[in-house]
Short mmCIF file of C-alpha atoms in Angstrom, two decimals:
data_model
loop_
_atom_site.label_atom_id
_atom_site.label_comp_id
_atom_site.label_asym_id
_atom_site.label_seq_id
_atom_site.Cartn_x
_atom_site.Cartn_y
_atom_site.Cartn_z
CA MET A 101 1.46 -35.35 21.35
CA THR A 102 1.46 -31.83 19.92
CA THR A 103 0.70 -31.03 16.28
CA ASN A 104 2.70 -28.36 14.50
CA THR A 105 0.83 -25.97 12.19
CA ASP A 106 2.52 -24.64 9.06
CA VAL A 107 1.51 -21.09 8.17
CA VAL A 108 2.86 -19.45 5.03
CA VAL A 109 2.72 -15.69 4.47
CA ILE A 110 2.87 -14.47 0.87
CA GLY A 111 4.42 -11.01 0.69
CA GLY A 112 7.03 -9.32 2.86
CA GLY A 113 5.60 -5.81 2.97
CA TYR A 114 4.12 -4.03 5.98
CA ALA A 115 1.13 -6.38 6.29
CA GLY A 116 3.10 -9.56 5.68
CA VAL A 117 5.87 -8.75 8.16
CA ILE A 118 3.41 -7.85 10.92
CA ALA A 119 1.39 -11.01 10.25
CA ALA A 120 4.47 -13.28 10.25
CA ASN A 121 5.79 -11.80 13.50
CA ARG A 122 2.43 -11.94 15.26
CA LEU A 123 1.95 -15.60 14.33
CA THR A 124 4.95 -16.49 16.50
CA LYS A 125 2.73 -15.89 19.56
CA HIS A 126 1.83 -19.58 19.19
CA ASP A 127 4.72 -21.95 20.00
CA GLY A 128 3.26 -24.67 17.79
CA VAL A 129 3.24 -22.58 14.61
CA THR A 130 5.96 -22.73 11.97
CA VAL A 131 5.98 -19.49 9.98
CA THR A 132 7.42 -19.08 6.47
CA LEU A 133 7.46 -15.69 4.80
CA ILE A 134 7.81 -15.75 0.99
CA ASN A 135 9.04 -12.59 -0.69
CA PRO A 136 10.79 -12.01 -4.04
CA ARG A 137 13.38 -9.68 -2.46
CA SER A 138 15.85 -10.41 0.32
CA GLU A 139 15.41 -6.91 1.77
CA PHE A 140 12.37 -5.14 3.19
CA VAL A 141 11.18 -2.23 1.05
CA GLU A 142 10.03 0.94 2.79
CA ARG A 143 7.43 1.69 0.19
CA ILE A 144 6.52 5.03 1.78
CA ARG A 145 10.05 6.20 0.92
CA LEU A 146 10.16 5.20 -2.75
CA HIS A 147 9.95 8.84 -3.87
CA GLN A 148 13.13 9.41 -1.85
CA LEU A 149 14.82 6.46 -3.56
CA VAL A 150 14.17 8.14 -6.92
CA THR A 151 15.99 11.33 -5.90
CA GLY A 152 18.66 9.60 -3.80
CA SER A 153 17.76 10.95 -0.36
CA ASP A 154 17.06 7.42 0.97
CA ASP A 155 17.68 3.85 -0.22
CA ALA A 156 14.17 2.76 0.93
CA VAL A 157 15.30 -0.70 2.10
CA MET A 158 16.02 -2.40 5.44
CA ASP A 159 17.54 -5.71 6.45
CA TYR A 160 14.84 -8.26 7.30
CA ARG A 161 17.00 -9.39 10.23
CA GLU A 162 16.12 -6.10 11.93
CA LEU A 163 12.39 -6.65 11.45
CA LEU A 164 11.55 -10.37 11.55
CA ALA A 165 11.23 -12.60 14.60
CA PRO A 166 13.97 -15.28 14.72
CA ARG A 167 11.33 -18.01 14.28
CA VAL A 168 10.16 -16.60 10.94
CA HIS A 169 11.81 -18.36 8.01
CA LEU A 170 12.35 -16.01 5.05
CA LEU A 171 12.12 -17.75 1.69
CA VAL A 172 13.28 -15.54 -1.18
CA ASP A 173 11.07 -16.70 -4.02
CA THR A 174 7.85 -15.86 -5.87
CA VAL A 175 4.57 -17.75 -5.64
CA THR A 176 3.23 -18.44 -9.13
CA LEU A 177 0.09 -20.39 -8.18
CA ILE A 178 -1.98 -21.19 -5.10
CA ASP A 179 -3.36 -24.73 -5.41
CA HIS A 180 -5.85 -24.33 -2.59
CA ASP A 181 -7.52 -27.68 -3.22
CA VAL A 182 -4.42 -29.47 -1.93
CA GLN A 183 -3.00 -26.51 0.06
CA ARG A 184 0.23 -26.18 -1.88
CA LEU A 185 2.04 -23.26 -3.47
CA GLU A 186 3.92 -23.43 -6.75
CA LEU A 187 7.13 -21.37 -6.74
CA ALA A 188 9.02 -19.57 -9.50
CA SER A 189 12.15 -21.49 -8.50
CA GLY A 190 10.44 -24.69 -9.61
CA GLY A 191 9.66 -26.09 -6.17
CA ASP A 192 6.47 -26.12 -4.16
CA LEU A 193 5.48 -25.63 -0.54
CA GLY A 194 2.59 -26.93 1.50
CA TYR A 195 0.66 -25.03 4.15
CA ASP A 196 -2.03 -25.54 6.78
CA TYR A 197 -3.00 -21.85 6.68
CA LEU A 198 -2.07 -19.15 4.19
CA VAL A 199 -1.85 -15.39 4.76
CA TYR A 200 -2.26 -13.63 1.41
CA ALA A 201 -0.43 -10.31 1.76
CA ALA A 202 0.66 -9.90 -1.85
CA GLY A 203 0.38 -6.11 -1.73
CA SER A 204 -0.29 -3.86 -4.70
CA GLY A 205 1.47 -2.35 -7.68
CA SER A 206 0.85 0.08 -10.49
CA ALA A 207 -2.52 -0.10 -12.20
CA ASP A 208 -2.74 -0.63 -15.94
CA PRO A 209 -2.56 2.96 -17.31
CA ARG A 210 -4.91 2.22 -20.23
CA VAL A 211 -3.65 5.33 -22.02
CA SER A 212 -1.92 5.07 -25.38
CA GLY A 213 1.86 4.93 -24.96
CA ALA A 214 1.85 5.14 -21.16
CA ALA A 215 3.02 1.56 -20.63
CA GLU A 216 5.87 2.04 -23.12
CA PHE A 217 7.06 5.58 -22.36
CA ALA A 218 5.93 6.54 -18.83
CA TYR A 219 7.61 5.46 -15.59
CA PRO A 220 5.47 4.17 -12.70
CA ILE A 221 6.96 4.20 -9.18
CA ALA A 222 4.62 1.97 -7.17
CA THR A 223 7.29 -0.68 -6.54
CA PHE A 224 10.97 -0.76 -5.65
CA GLU A 225 11.90 -2.10 -9.08
CA GLU A 226 9.97 0.68 -10.82
CA ALA A 227 11.53 3.41 -8.68
CA GLU A 228 14.97 1.89 -9.19
CA ARG A 229 14.41 1.85 -12.96
CA LEU A 230 13.49 5.55 -12.97
CA ARG A 231 16.45 6.73 -10.91
CA PRO A 232 19.22 6.32 -13.54
CA VAL A 233 16.92 7.75 -16.20
CA LEU A 234 16.60 10.97 -14.22
CA ARG A 235 20.33 11.06 -13.52
CA ALA A 236 20.99 10.90 -17.27
CA THR A 237 18.46 13.67 -18.01
CA PRO A 238 19.76 17.28 -18.08
CA ASP A 239 18.64 19.39 -15.11
CA GLY A 240 16.60 21.83 -17.20
CA ALA A 241 14.74 19.16 -19.17
CA PRO A 242 10.96 19.06 -18.57
CA VAL A 243 9.64 16.34 -16.26
CA THR A 244 5.91 15.55 -16.22
CA VAL A 245 4.15 13.89 -13.30
CA VAL A 246 0.77 12.44 -14.24
CA GLY A 247 -1.55 12.20 -11.23
CA ALA A 248 -1.88 14.31 -8.10
CA GLY A 249 -2.64 11.84 -5.36
CA SER A 250 -0.18 11.28 -2.52
CA THR A 251 2.42 9.59 -4.75
CA GLY A 252 2.20 12.29 -7.41
CA LEU A 253 2.48 15.12 -4.91
CA GLU A 254 5.43 13.51 -3.15
CA ILE A 255 7.48 12.77 -6.26
CA ALA A 256 6.70 16.13 -7.91
CA THR A 257 7.81 18.14 -4.88
CA GLU A 258 10.83 15.91 -4.26
CA LEU A 259 12.01 16.51 -7.83
CA ALA A 260 11.24 20.23 -7.78
CA GLU A 261 13.20 20.63 -4.56
CA ALA A 262 16.11 19.02 -6.45
CA ASP A 263 15.79 21.84 -9.03
CA ARG A 264 13.99 19.82 -11.67
CA THR A 265 11.50 21.53 -13.99
CA VAL A 266 8.24 19.79 -13.10
CA THR A 267 4.70 19.92 -14.50
CA MET A 268 1.85 18.06 -12.79
CA VAL A 269 -1.08 16.94 -14.93
CA CYS A 270 -3.96 16.39 -12.51
CA GLY A 271 -7.23 16.20 -14.38
CA ASP A 272 -10.00 16.64 -11.81
CA SER A 273 -8.15 14.71 -9.12
CA PHE A 274 -5.78 17.06 -7.31
CA GLY A 275 -5.18 15.86 -3.74
CA THR A 276 -8.61 14.26 -3.59
CA TYR A 277 -8.12 12.88 -0.07
CA LEU A 278 -7.16 16.27 1.35
CA HIS A 279 -9.63 18.64 2.97
CA PRO A 280 -9.97 21.84 0.89
CA LYS A 281 -7.94 23.78 3.46
CA ALA A 282 -5.06 21.31 3.31
CA ARG A 283 -5.36 21.22 -0.46
CA ARG A 284 -4.78 24.97 -0.62
CA SER A 285 -1.66 24.50 1.48
CA ALA A 286 -0.38 21.90 -0.97
CA VAL A 287 -1.04 24.23 -3.92
CA LYS A 288 0.93 26.97 -2.16
CA ARG A 289 3.87 24.64 -1.59
CA LEU A 290 3.90 23.56 -5.24
CA ALA A 291 3.92 27.21 -6.31
CA GLU A 292 6.85 27.93 -3.98
CA LEU A 293 8.80 25.13 -5.63
CA GLY A 294 7.94 26.31 -9.14
CA VAL A 295 5.81 23.29 -10.08
CA THR A 296 3.38 23.99 -12.91
CA VAL A 297 -0.04 22.49 -12.10
CA LEU A 298 -2.50 21.69 -14.90
CA GLU A 299 -5.93 20.93 -13.48
CA GLY A 300 -9.44 20.47 -14.83
CA PRO A 301 -11.25 18.34 -17.44
CA THR A 302 -8.93 19.43 -20.26
CA ALA A 303 -5.86 18.50 -18.20
CA ARG A 304 -6.38 14.82 -18.89
CA VAL A 305 -3.70 12.73 -20.57
CA THR A 306 -4.81 11.06 -23.79
CA ALA A 307 -1.44 9.73 -24.97
CA VAL A 308 2.22 9.53 -23.99
CA THR A 309 5.11 9.48 -26.46
CA ARG A 310 8.84 9.25 -25.94
CA ASP A 311 9.22 13.01 -25.54
CA ALA A 312 5.73 14.45 -25.00
CA VAL A 313 2.41 14.18 -23.16
CA HIS A 314 -0.80 14.79 -25.13
CA LEU A 315 -3.83 16.35 -23.43
CA ALA A 316 -7.58 16.19 -23.93
CA ASP A 317 -7.73 19.78 -25.20
CA GLY A 318 -5.35 18.91 -28.03
CA GLY A 319 -2.35 20.42 -26.28
CA GLU A 320 1.07 18.80 -26.23
CA LEU A 321 3.58 19.08 -23.38
CA PRO A 322 7.26 18.45 -24.08
CA SER A 323 8.39 15.83 -21.58
CA ALA A 324 11.88 14.36 -21.33
CA VAL A 325 10.68 12.06 -18.52
CA THR A 326 7.05 11.20 -17.78
CA ILE A 327 6.20 9.70 -14.38
CA TRP A 328 2.88 7.85 -14.03
CA THR A 329 1.30 7.85 -10.55
CA VAL A 330 -2.36 7.20 -11.35
CA GLY A 331 -3.88 4.36 -9.36
CA PHE A 332 -2.86 1.08 -7.79
CA GLY A 333 -3.84 -2.48 -8.60
CA ALA A 334 -3.48 -5.82 -6.86
CA PRO A 335 -1.43 -8.66 -8.42
CA ASP A 336 -3.36 -11.31 -10.33
CA LEU A 337 -2.10 -14.25 -8.26
CA ALA A 338 -5.41 -14.82 -6.44
CA ALA A 339 -7.46 -14.60 -9.64
CA ARG A 340 -5.06 -16.90 -11.53
CA SER A 341 -5.40 -19.38 -8.70
CA GLY A 342 -9.19 -19.52 -9.05
CA LEU A 343 -9.97 -17.51 -5.92
CA SER A 344 -12.70 -14.87 -5.81
CA THR A 345 -11.45 -11.29 -6.18
CA ASP A 346 -12.87 -7.80 -6.56
CA ALA A 347 -12.53 -5.71 -9.72
CA GLN A 348 -9.01 -4.59 -8.72
CA GLY A 349 -7.81 -8.15 -8.05
CA ARG A 350 -7.99 -8.05 -4.24
CA LEU A 351 -8.94 -11.29 -2.51
CA LEU A 352 -12.59 -11.28 -1.45
CA THR A 353 -12.99 -12.10 2.24
CA ASP A 354 -15.50 -11.90 5.04
CA GLU A 355 -15.02 -9.47 7.92
CA THR A 356 -12.57 -11.80 9.69
CA LEU A 357 -10.38 -11.48 6.54
CA THR A 358 -11.02 -15.12 5.64
CA SER A 359 -11.34 -15.93 1.93
CA VAL A 360 -14.94 -16.46 0.83
CA ASP A 361 -13.71 -19.62 -0.94
CA ASP A 362 -11.41 -21.23 1.61
CA ARG A 363 -11.29 -20.95 5.41
CA HIS A 364 -7.57 -21.81 5.36
CA ILE A 365 -6.71 -18.60 3.48
CA VAL A 366 -6.84 -15.11 4.99
CA ALA A 367 -5.88 -11.83 3.34
CA ALA A 368 -4.15 -8.72 4.61
CA GLY A 369 -3.04 -5.30 3.43
CA ASP A 370 -3.64 -3.87 -0.04
CA SER A 371 -4.61 -7.29 -1.44
CA ALA A 372 -7.61 -7.76 0.90
CA ALA A 373 -11.21 -6.83 0.09
CA PRO A 374 -13.31 -7.64 3.20
CA SER A 375 -17.00 -7.79 2.28
CA ASN A 376 -16.07 -6.25 -1.09
CA LEU A 377 -15.68 -2.97 0.80
CA PRO A 378 -11.88 -2.68 1.01
CA TYR A 379 -10.01 -0.20 3.14
CA ARG A 380 -7.92 2.51 1.51
CA MET A 381 -4.70 1.02 0.14
CA SER A 382 -2.14 2.40 2.58
CA CYS A 383 0.62 1.54 4.99
CA GLN A 384 -1.71 2.77 7.74
CA ALA A 385 -4.24 0.04 6.98
CA ALA A 386 -1.71 -2.66 6.09
CA ARG A 387 -0.25 -3.11 9.57
CA PRO A 388 -3.55 -3.64 11.46
CA LEU A 389 -4.90 -5.80 8.64
CA GLY A 390 -1.77 -7.96 8.82
CA ALA A 391 -2.10 -8.27 12.59
CA HIS A 392 -5.79 -9.11 12.37
CA ALA A 393 -5.14 -11.74 9.69
CA ALA A 394 -2.66 -13.40 12.05
CA ASP A 395 -5.20 -13.22 14.89
CA THR A 396 -7.79 -14.92 12.66
CA VAL A 397 -5.39 -17.77 11.88
CA LEU A 398 -4.43 -18.17 15.54
CA ALA A 399 -8.10 -18.24 16.56
CA ARG A 400 -8.83 -21.01 14.06
CA ILE A 401 -5.84 -23.02 15.25
CA ALA A 402 -7.13 -22.69 18.82
CA GLY A 403 -10.64 -23.71 17.76
CA ASP A 404 -12.03 -20.28 18.59
CA ARG A 405 -14.29 -18.05 16.51
CA PRO A 406 -12.33 -15.23 14.80
CA GLU A 407 -13.46 -11.66 15.35
CA ALA A 408 -14.50 -9.18 12.67
CA ILE A 409 -12.04 -6.44 11.73
CA ARG A 410 -12.83 -3.00 13.15
CA LEU A 411 -10.16 -0.67 11.83
CA GLY A 412 -10.17 3.09 12.40
CA PHE A 413 -7.97 5.64 10.65
CA ALA A 414 -6.12 8.73 11.92
CA GLY A 415 -5.46 10.58 8.67
CA LEU A 416 -2.81 10.79 5.99
CA CYS A 417 0.81 11.97 5.99
CA LEU A 418 2.63 13.15 2.90
CA SER A 419 5.91 14.88 2.30
CA LEU A 420 6.20 17.89 0.02
CA GLY A 421 9.94 17.76 -0.41
CA ARG A 422 12.36 17.38 2.49
CA ARG A 423 11.38 20.67 4.16
CA ALA A 424 7.59 20.59 4.14
CA GLY A 425 4.69 18.19 4.38
CA ILE A 426 1.06 17.77 5.36
CA PHE A 427 -0.52 15.68 8.08
CA GLN A 428 -4.22 15.54 7.18
CA MET A 429 -6.25 14.49 10.22
CA ALA A 430 -9.33 12.32 9.71
CA ASP A 431 -12.24 10.76 11.53
CA ARG A 432 -11.96 7.07 12.28
CA ASP A 433 -14.05 6.25 9.21
CA ASP A 434 -11.27 7.85 7.10
CA THR A 435 -13.19 11.08 6.38
CA PRO A 436 -10.76 14.03 6.28
CA LYS A 437 -11.24 16.77 8.90
CA TRP A 438 -10.52 20.46 8.51
CA MET A 439 -7.56 20.04 10.88
CA TYR A 440 -4.09 19.53 9.44
CA LEU A 441 -0.41 20.30 9.99
CA ALA A 442 1.54 21.85 7.14
CA GLY A 443 5.01 23.17 6.38
CA ARG A 444 7.93 21.97 8.48
CA PRO A 445 5.69 20.53 11.25
CA GLY A 446 3.98 18.44 8.55
CA ALA A 447 7.38 17.22 7.29
CA THR A 448 8.44 16.36 10.85
CA MET A 449 5.25 14.38 11.41
CA LYS A 450 5.72 12.45 8.15
CA GLU A 451 9.27 11.50 9.10
CA LEU A 452 8.16 10.41 12.57
CA VAL A 453 5.46 8.23 11.02
CA CYS A 454 7.96 6.62 8.65
CA LYS A 455 10.30 5.79 11.53
CA GLN A 456 7.50 4.66 13.84
CA THR A 457 6.15 2.32 11.16
CA VAL A 458 9.31 0.21 10.92
CA LYS A 459 9.72 0.42 14.70
CA GLU A 460 6.29 -1.21 15.07
CA LEU A 461 7.37 -4.07 12.80
CA ALA A 462 10.47 -4.68 14.92
CA THR A 463 8.49 -4.41 18.16
CA GLU A 464 6.04 -7.05 16.94
CA ALA A 465 9.02 -9.34 16.28
CA ARG A 466 10.15 -9.03 19.90
CA LYS A 467 6.67 -8.89 21.45
CA PRO A 468 4.15 -10.60 19.16
CA GLY A 469 0.71 -9.17 19.83
CA ALA A 470 2.01 -5.71 20.74
CA LEU A 471 0.34 -3.82 17.88
CA THR A 472 -3.02 -2.27 18.71
CA TRP A 473 -5.23 0.11 16.73
CA VAL A 474 -8.31 2.27 17.12
CA SER A 475 -11.71 0.87 16.18
CA ASP A 476 -14.21 2.33 13.73
CA ARG A 477 -17.72 1.24 14.63
CA THR A 478 -19.33 2.90 11.62
CA ARG A 479 -18.19 0.11 9.29
CA ALA A 480 -20.76 -2.34 10.67
CA ALA A 481 -23.50 0.23 10.04
CA ARG A 482 -22.32 0.80 6.46
CA LEU A 483 -22.32 -2.95 5.82
CA ARG A 484 -25.88 -3.24 7.20
CA GLU A 485 -27.04 -0.36 5.00
CA ARG A 486 -25.54 -1.97 1.91
CA ARG A 487 -27.04 -5.36 2.78
CA ASP A 488 -30.50 -3.81 3.35
CA ALA A 489 -30.26 -1.92 0.04
CA VAL A 490 -29.91 -5.15 -1.94
CA GLN A 491 -32.58 -7.12 -0.07
CA PRO A 492 -35.57 -7.91 -2.32
CA ALA A 493 -38.82 -6.16 -1.44
CA ARG A 494 -41.28 -8.33 0.46
#
């Protein structure tokens, strides 16, 4: 007699799709993927959705293995004591193992007026809300982008290339991931597109109103549309369900990605905080984390000991409009190198990465277990150093 194992995956993003597909390696596993949307969102194209150069969605039928059941719903509570999920539709669903891949969204701006008058674009719904607002705004009207990380740089250049009048308010955080050489290339591209860049301690937003942005130096910028790109945060589902999380709401796990509270729950993607030392929130990390979460579940089903995650990085890709971009190369521990590609080669690399990413999801559906990744062996050393630093003196 064979026993079937029910595994539920919360979240149909990059990590969740990879995890669901990889779980089908085991014939005795029933996989249910719960997602609030019936289409897959290409989150790394949301800035294109805003300007209309891409719709940023794909049909799940192109990406999911036939054995994965897609349930369009939202989980409102994880009752891990009895291994059941409460759903927004009013029903519930039991599980033997749970993959928590709830992703991330916009962080609380904590700036007066930002929640009311600024537009975040961390999710499909947010980007879709901004799009008609921009269409209704005259071409010459001032647009302000707050934040100069990858999202800020991508949306600012996308809009400027569409002949919008754009100002970026950066504070002290312009392209912080980029090596100084790549950062200079990004500054040059912004200048070519006519983007005004306000940088430094006085270029910090203190308040947002319906038609202006107020700065720390007392200045006021007219702003017909203000776009907020500062920071990401995890959903509060894990915390509301009584599970241990980090300060950003990510599920606390060990190095196998297993919850510190419950061996039947593993985390993946942006919502995972292994050893309270989470990886950079990114599509690049989400796919291997999703695959490793599935491997941990499959090992437990087989009665084997799961392995620790060893994830290495390659760098960061960002577009600077449709005709330019930057591919910032990095060491495996995610430290940026001096090497980078810029201009049209950078744009070509970014587009190849976007296409390769969804191709990997589809490949995992056909050949579960296909995804591999490079290993970073410095993580174990960093964890040992942190552990030794908190050991009491003898």
